[in-house]
Amino acid sequence: MNKLNVQHAKDMLLYVADQIIAAKPLLTEIDSKIGDGDHGIGMAGGLQKGSEKLLKTEEFTGVYQVFEIVGKAMLMSMGGASGVIFGSLFLAGAKGMEPKAELTAEEFAVMNQKSLAAIQERGKAQVGDKTMVDALSPAIEAMKVNASRGFLPMLVAAENAALAGVEKTKDYVAKFGRAKSLMERAVGHQDAGATSVWIIFKSMREYVETI
């Protein structure tokens, strides 16, 4: 696949939502060990709302709007820090962009880079803080390096980089959230938000493989 059109983007995000919803028990289990235990519920609920909004929308102004719809739905339905952060993952890079019927892999990488910048500006998290940024930042770097090769190679690289980032969170002391109070006791456990990022890129890769 060389370009992402509206139908592709819609179908891809519906597939992502299905995979996150299916992973709710896993995300809940991971988050229960060092967090509040509600990450899986929040992610599944937010993406369920995003799916419903997509399915109700009959006409789109372009590809960016598809991501905006999902991001806004997550932002409005999840609440709290997770809603802002994961809503921004889909919304921030697409918001205010000129409507386009299709996105190249390079444009998709730029959109995600903008989302990462917005997330870090709002949440202040850096790599090593045991957050979703530990998976998202290396995934975006992999996207930028591989974008010229097309969507599938780019997303394969992003998925692998995100998974490596998830594994590294096991070695980190948390700087944010409930896990922060656990200090060294959080070491050995992976971050739930980073795991969600990996599942999102894995799902995008799986969808693109079917095109």
CSV table of C-alpha atoms in Angstrom, one decimal:
chain,number,residue,atom,x,y,z
A,1,MET,CA,0.0,0.0,0.0
A,2,ASN,CA,1.5,3.3,-1.1
A,3,LYS,CA,-1.2,5.7,0.1
A,4,LEU,CA,-3.8,5.7,3.0
A,5,ASN,CA,-7.2,6.8,1.8
A,6,VAL,CA,-10.3,7.6,3.9
A,7,GLN,CA,-11.7,4.1,3.7
A,8,HIS,CA,-8.4,2.5,4.6
A,9,ALA,CA,-8.0,4.9,7.5
A,10,LYS,CA,-11.5,4.2,8.8
A,11,ASP,CA,-11.2,0.4,8.4
A,12,MET,CA,-7.7,0.5,10.0
A,13,LEU,CA,-8.9,2.4,13.1
A,14,LEU,CA,-11.9,0.1,13.4
A,15,TYR,CA,-9.5,-2.9,13.4
A,16,VAL,CA,-7.3,-1.1,16.0
A,17,ALA,CA,-10.3,-0.6,18.2
A,18,ASP,CA,-11.3,-4.3,18.0
A,19,GLN,CA,-7.8,-5.4,18.9
A,20,ILE,CA,-7.6,-3.0,21.9
A,21,ILE,CA,-11.0,-4.1,23.1
A,22,ALA,CA,-9.9,-7.8,22.8
A,23,ALA,CA,-6.7,-6.9,24.8
A,24,LYS,CA,-8.7,-5.3,27.7
A,25,PRO,CA,-8.1,-8.2,30.1
A,26,LEU,CA,-4.3,-8.2,29.3
A,27,LEU,CA,-4.1,-4.4,29.7
A,28,THR,CA,-6.1,-4.6,33.0
A,29,GLU,CA,-3.8,-7.3,34.3
A,30,ILE,CA,-0.7,-5.3,33.5
A,31,ASP,CA,-2.0,-2.1,34.9
A,32,SER,CA,-3.2,-3.8,38.1
A,33,LYS,CA,0.3,-4.7,39.1
A,34,ILE,CA,1.6,-1.1,39.3
A,35,GLY,CA,-1.3,1.2,38.3
A,36,ASP,CA,-4.9,1.7,39.1
A,37,GLY,CA,-6.0,-1.3,37.1
A,38,ASP,CA,-8.4,0.7,34.9
A,39,HIS,CA,-6.2,1.3,31.8
A,40,GLY,CA,-7.7,-1.6,29.8
A,41,ILE,CA,-11.2,-0.4,30.6
A,42,GLY,CA,-10.5,3.1,29.6
A,43,MET,CA,-8.7,2.2,26.4
A,44,ALA,CA,-11.4,-0.2,25.3
A,45,GLY,CA,-14.2,2.2,26.2
A,46,GLY,CA,-12.5,5.1,24.4
A,47,LEU,CA,-11.9,3.2,21.2
A,48,GLN,CA,-15.4,1.7,21.3
A,49,LYS,CA,-16.8,5.3,21.3
A,50,GLY,CA,-14.4,6.1,18.5
A,51,SER,CA,-15.7,3.2,16.5
A,52,GLU,CA,-19.2,4.2,17.0
A,53,LYS,CA,-18.5,7.8,15.9
A,54,LEU,CA,-16.7,6.5,12.7
A,55,LEU,CA,-19.6,4.2,11.8
A,56,LYS,CA,-22.1,7.0,12.3
A,57,THR,CA,-20.2,9.4,10.1
A,58,GLU,CA,-21.5,9.2,6.5
A,59,GLU,CA,-19.1,11.7,4.8
A,60,PHE,CA,-15.5,12.7,5.6
A,61,THR,CA,-13.7,15.8,4.5
A,62,GLY,CA,-10.5,13.7,4.2
A,63,VAL,CA,-8.2,11.2,5.9
A,64,TYR,CA,-7.1,13.5,8.8
A,65,GLN,CA,-10.8,13.8,9.9
A,66,VAL,CA,-10.9,10.1,10.4
A,67,PHE,CA,-8.2,10.3,13.0
A,68,GLU,CA,-9.7,13.5,14.5
A,69,ILE,CA,-13.0,11.8,15.1
A,70,VAL,CA,-11.5,8.9,17.0
A,71,GLY,CA,-9.2,11.2,19.0
A,72,LYS,CA,-12.0,13.5,20.0
A,73,ALA,CA,-14.2,10.5,21.0
A,74,MET,CA,-11.4,9.2,23.2
A,75,LEU,CA,-10.8,12.6,24.7
A,76,MET,CA,-14.4,13.1,25.6
A,77,SER,CA,-15.2,9.6,26.8
A,78,MET,CA,-12.1,8.5,28.7
A,79,GLY,CA,-11.5,11.5,30.9
A,80,GLY,CA,-8.4,12.1,33.0
A,81,ALA,CA,-4.8,12.0,31.8
A,82,SER,CA,-5.3,8.8,29.7
A,83,GLY,CA,-8.1,10.5,27.7
A,84,VAL,CA,-5.9,13.5,27.0
A,85,ILE,CA,-2.8,11.5,26.1
A,86,PHE,CA,-4.3,8.8,24.0
A,87,GLY,CA,-6.9,11.1,22.5
A,88,SER,CA,-4.0,13.3,21.4
A,89,LEU,CA,-2.3,10.3,19.8
A,90,PHE,CA,-4.9,10.3,17.1
A,91,LEU,CA,-6.1,13.9,17.3
A,92,ALA,CA,-3.1,16.2,17.8
A,93,GLY,CA,-1.3,15.3,14.5
A,94,ALA,CA,-4.4,15.5,12.4
A,95,LYS,CA,-6.0,18.7,13.9
A,96,GLY,CA,-5.9,21.8,11.8
A,97,MET,CA,-4.4,20.0,8.8
A,98,GLU,CA,-5.7,20.8,5.3
A,99,PRO,CA,-8.1,18.1,4.1
A,100,LYS,CA,-6.4,15.4,2.0
A,101,ALA,CA,-8.0,12.5,0.2
A,102,GLU,CA,-4.9,10.3,0.7
A,103,LEU,CA,-1.8,10.3,2.9
A,104,THR,CA,1.6,9.0,1.9
A,105,ALA,CA,3.7,7.0,4.4
A,106,GLU,CA,5.8,10.1,4.9
A,107,GLU,CA,2.8,12.3,5.7
A,108,PHE,CA,1.5,9.6,8.1
A,109,ALA,CA,4.9,9.6,9.9
A,110,VAL,CA,4.8,13.4,10.2
A,111,MET,CA,1.2,13.3,11.6
A,112,ASN,CA,2.4,10.9,14.3
A,113,GLN,CA,5.5,12.9,15.0
A,114,LYS,CA,3.2,15.9,15.7
A,115,SER,CA,1.1,13.8,18.0
A,116,LEU,CA,4.2,12.7,20.0
A,117,ALA,CA,5.3,16.3,20.3
A,118,ALA,CA,1.9,17.3,21.6
A,119,ILE,CA,1.8,14.4,24.1
A,120,GLN,CA,5.2,15.3,25.5
A,121,GLU,CA,4.3,18.9,25.7
A,122,ARG,CA,1.2,18.1,27.7
A,123,GLY,CA,2.4,15.3,29.8
A,124,LYS,CA,6.1,16.2,30.1
A,125,ALA,CA,7.1,12.5,29.9
A,126,GLN,CA,10.5,11.5,28.4
A,127,VAL,CA,11.9,8.2,27.3
A,128,GLY,CA,12.8,6.4,30.5
A,129,ASP,CA,9.9,7.6,32.6
A,130,LYS,CA,8.0,4.4,32.3
A,131,THR,CA,5.1,5.7,30.2
A,132,MET,CA,3.6,5.2,26.8
A,133,VAL,CA,6.3,7.6,25.5
A,134,ASP,CA,8.8,4.7,26.0
A,135,ALA,CA,7.0,2.8,23.2
A,136,LEU,CA,5.8,5.8,21.1
A,137,SER,CA,9.0,7.7,20.7
A,138,PRO,CA,11.1,4.9,19.3
A,139,ALA,CA,8.1,3.8,17.1
A,140,ILE,CA,7.9,7.3,15.6
A,141,GLU,CA,11.7,7.4,15.0
A,142,ALA,CA,11.4,4.0,13.2
A,143,MET,CA,8.5,5.4,11.1
A,144,LYS,CA,10.6,8.4,10.0
A,145,VAL,CA,13.5,6.3,9.1
A,146,ASN,CA,11.4,3.8,7.1
A,147,ALA,CA,8.6,5.9,5.7
A,148,SER,CA,10.3,6.1,2.2
A,149,ARG,CA,9.9,2.3,2.0
A,150,GLY,CA,6.1,2.4,2.2
A,151,PHE,CA,3.4,1.7,4.8
A,152,LEU,CA,4.0,-1.9,5.5
A,153,PRO,CA,7.8,-1.7,6.1
A,154,MET,CA,7.3,1.5,8.1
A,155,LEU,CA,4.7,-0.1,10.4
A,156,VAL,CA,6.7,-3.3,10.8
A,157,ALA,CA,9.6,-1.2,12.0
A,158,ALA,CA,7.3,0.9,14.3
A,159,GLU,CA,5.8,-2.2,15.8
A,160,ASN,CA,9.2,-3.7,16.5
A,161,ALA,CA,10.5,-0.5,18.0
A,162,ALA,CA,7.4,-0.1,20.2
A,163,LEU,CA,7.7,-3.7,21.5
A,164,ALA,CA,11.4,-3.1,22.3
A,165,GLY,CA,10.3,0.1,24.2
A,166,VAL,CA,7.7,-1.9,26.2
A,167,GLU,CA,10.4,-4.4,27.2
A,168,LYS,CA,12.6,-1.5,28.4
A,169,THR,CA,9.9,-0.1,30.7
A,170,LYS,CA,10.4,-3.2,32.9
A,171,ASP,CA,13.8,-1.7,33.9
A,172,TYR,CA,12.5,1.8,34.7
A,173,VAL,CA,11.3,3.5,37.9
A,174,ALA,CA,8.1,5.3,37.1
A,175,LYS,CA,8.0,9.1,37.2
A,176,PHE,CA,4.2,9.5,36.7
A,177,GLY,CA,0.9,8.0,38.0
A,178,ARG,CA,0.3,5.6,40.8
A,179,ALA,CA,3.4,3.6,39.9
A,180,LYS,CA,5.5,6.6,40.9
A,181,SER,CA,4.8,5.9,44.5
A,182,LEU,CA,6.1,2.3,44.2
A,183,MET,CA,9.6,3.5,43.2
A,184,GLU,CA,11.9,0.5,42.8
A,185,ARG,CA,9.0,-1.9,43.4
A,186,ALA,CA,7.7,-1.0,39.9
A,187,VAL,CA,10.9,-2.4,38.3
A,188,GLY,CA,10.3,-5.7,36.6
A,189,HIS,CA,6.8,-4.7,35.5
A,190,GLN,CA,6.0,-3.3,32.0
A,191,ASP,CA,4.0,-0.1,31.5
A,192,ALA,CA,0.3,-0.6,30.4
A,193,GLY,CA,0.3,2.6,28.3
A,194,ALA,CA,3.4,1.5,26.4
A,195,THR,CA,1.8,-1.8,25.9
A,196,SER,CA,-1.3,-0.1,24.3
A,197,VAL,CA,0.9,1.8,22.0
A,198,TRP,CA,2.5,-1.4,20.8
A,199,ILE,CA,-0.9,-3.1,20.3
A,200,ILE,CA,-2.0,0.0,18.2
A,201,PHE,CA,1.0,-0.2,15.9
A,202,LYS,CA,0.8,-4.0,15.7
A,203,SER,CA,-2.8,-3.7,14.7
A,204,MET,CA,-2.1,-1.1,12.1
A,205,ARG,CA,0.6,-3.4,10.6
A,206,GLU,CA,-1.8,-6.3,10.6
A,207,TYR,CA,-4.5,-4.3,8.8
A,208,VAL,CA,-2.1,-3.0,6.2
A,209,GLU,CA,-0.9,-6.5,5.5
A,210,THR,CA,-4.4,-7.4,4.4
A,211,ILE,CA,-4.6,-4.6,1.8
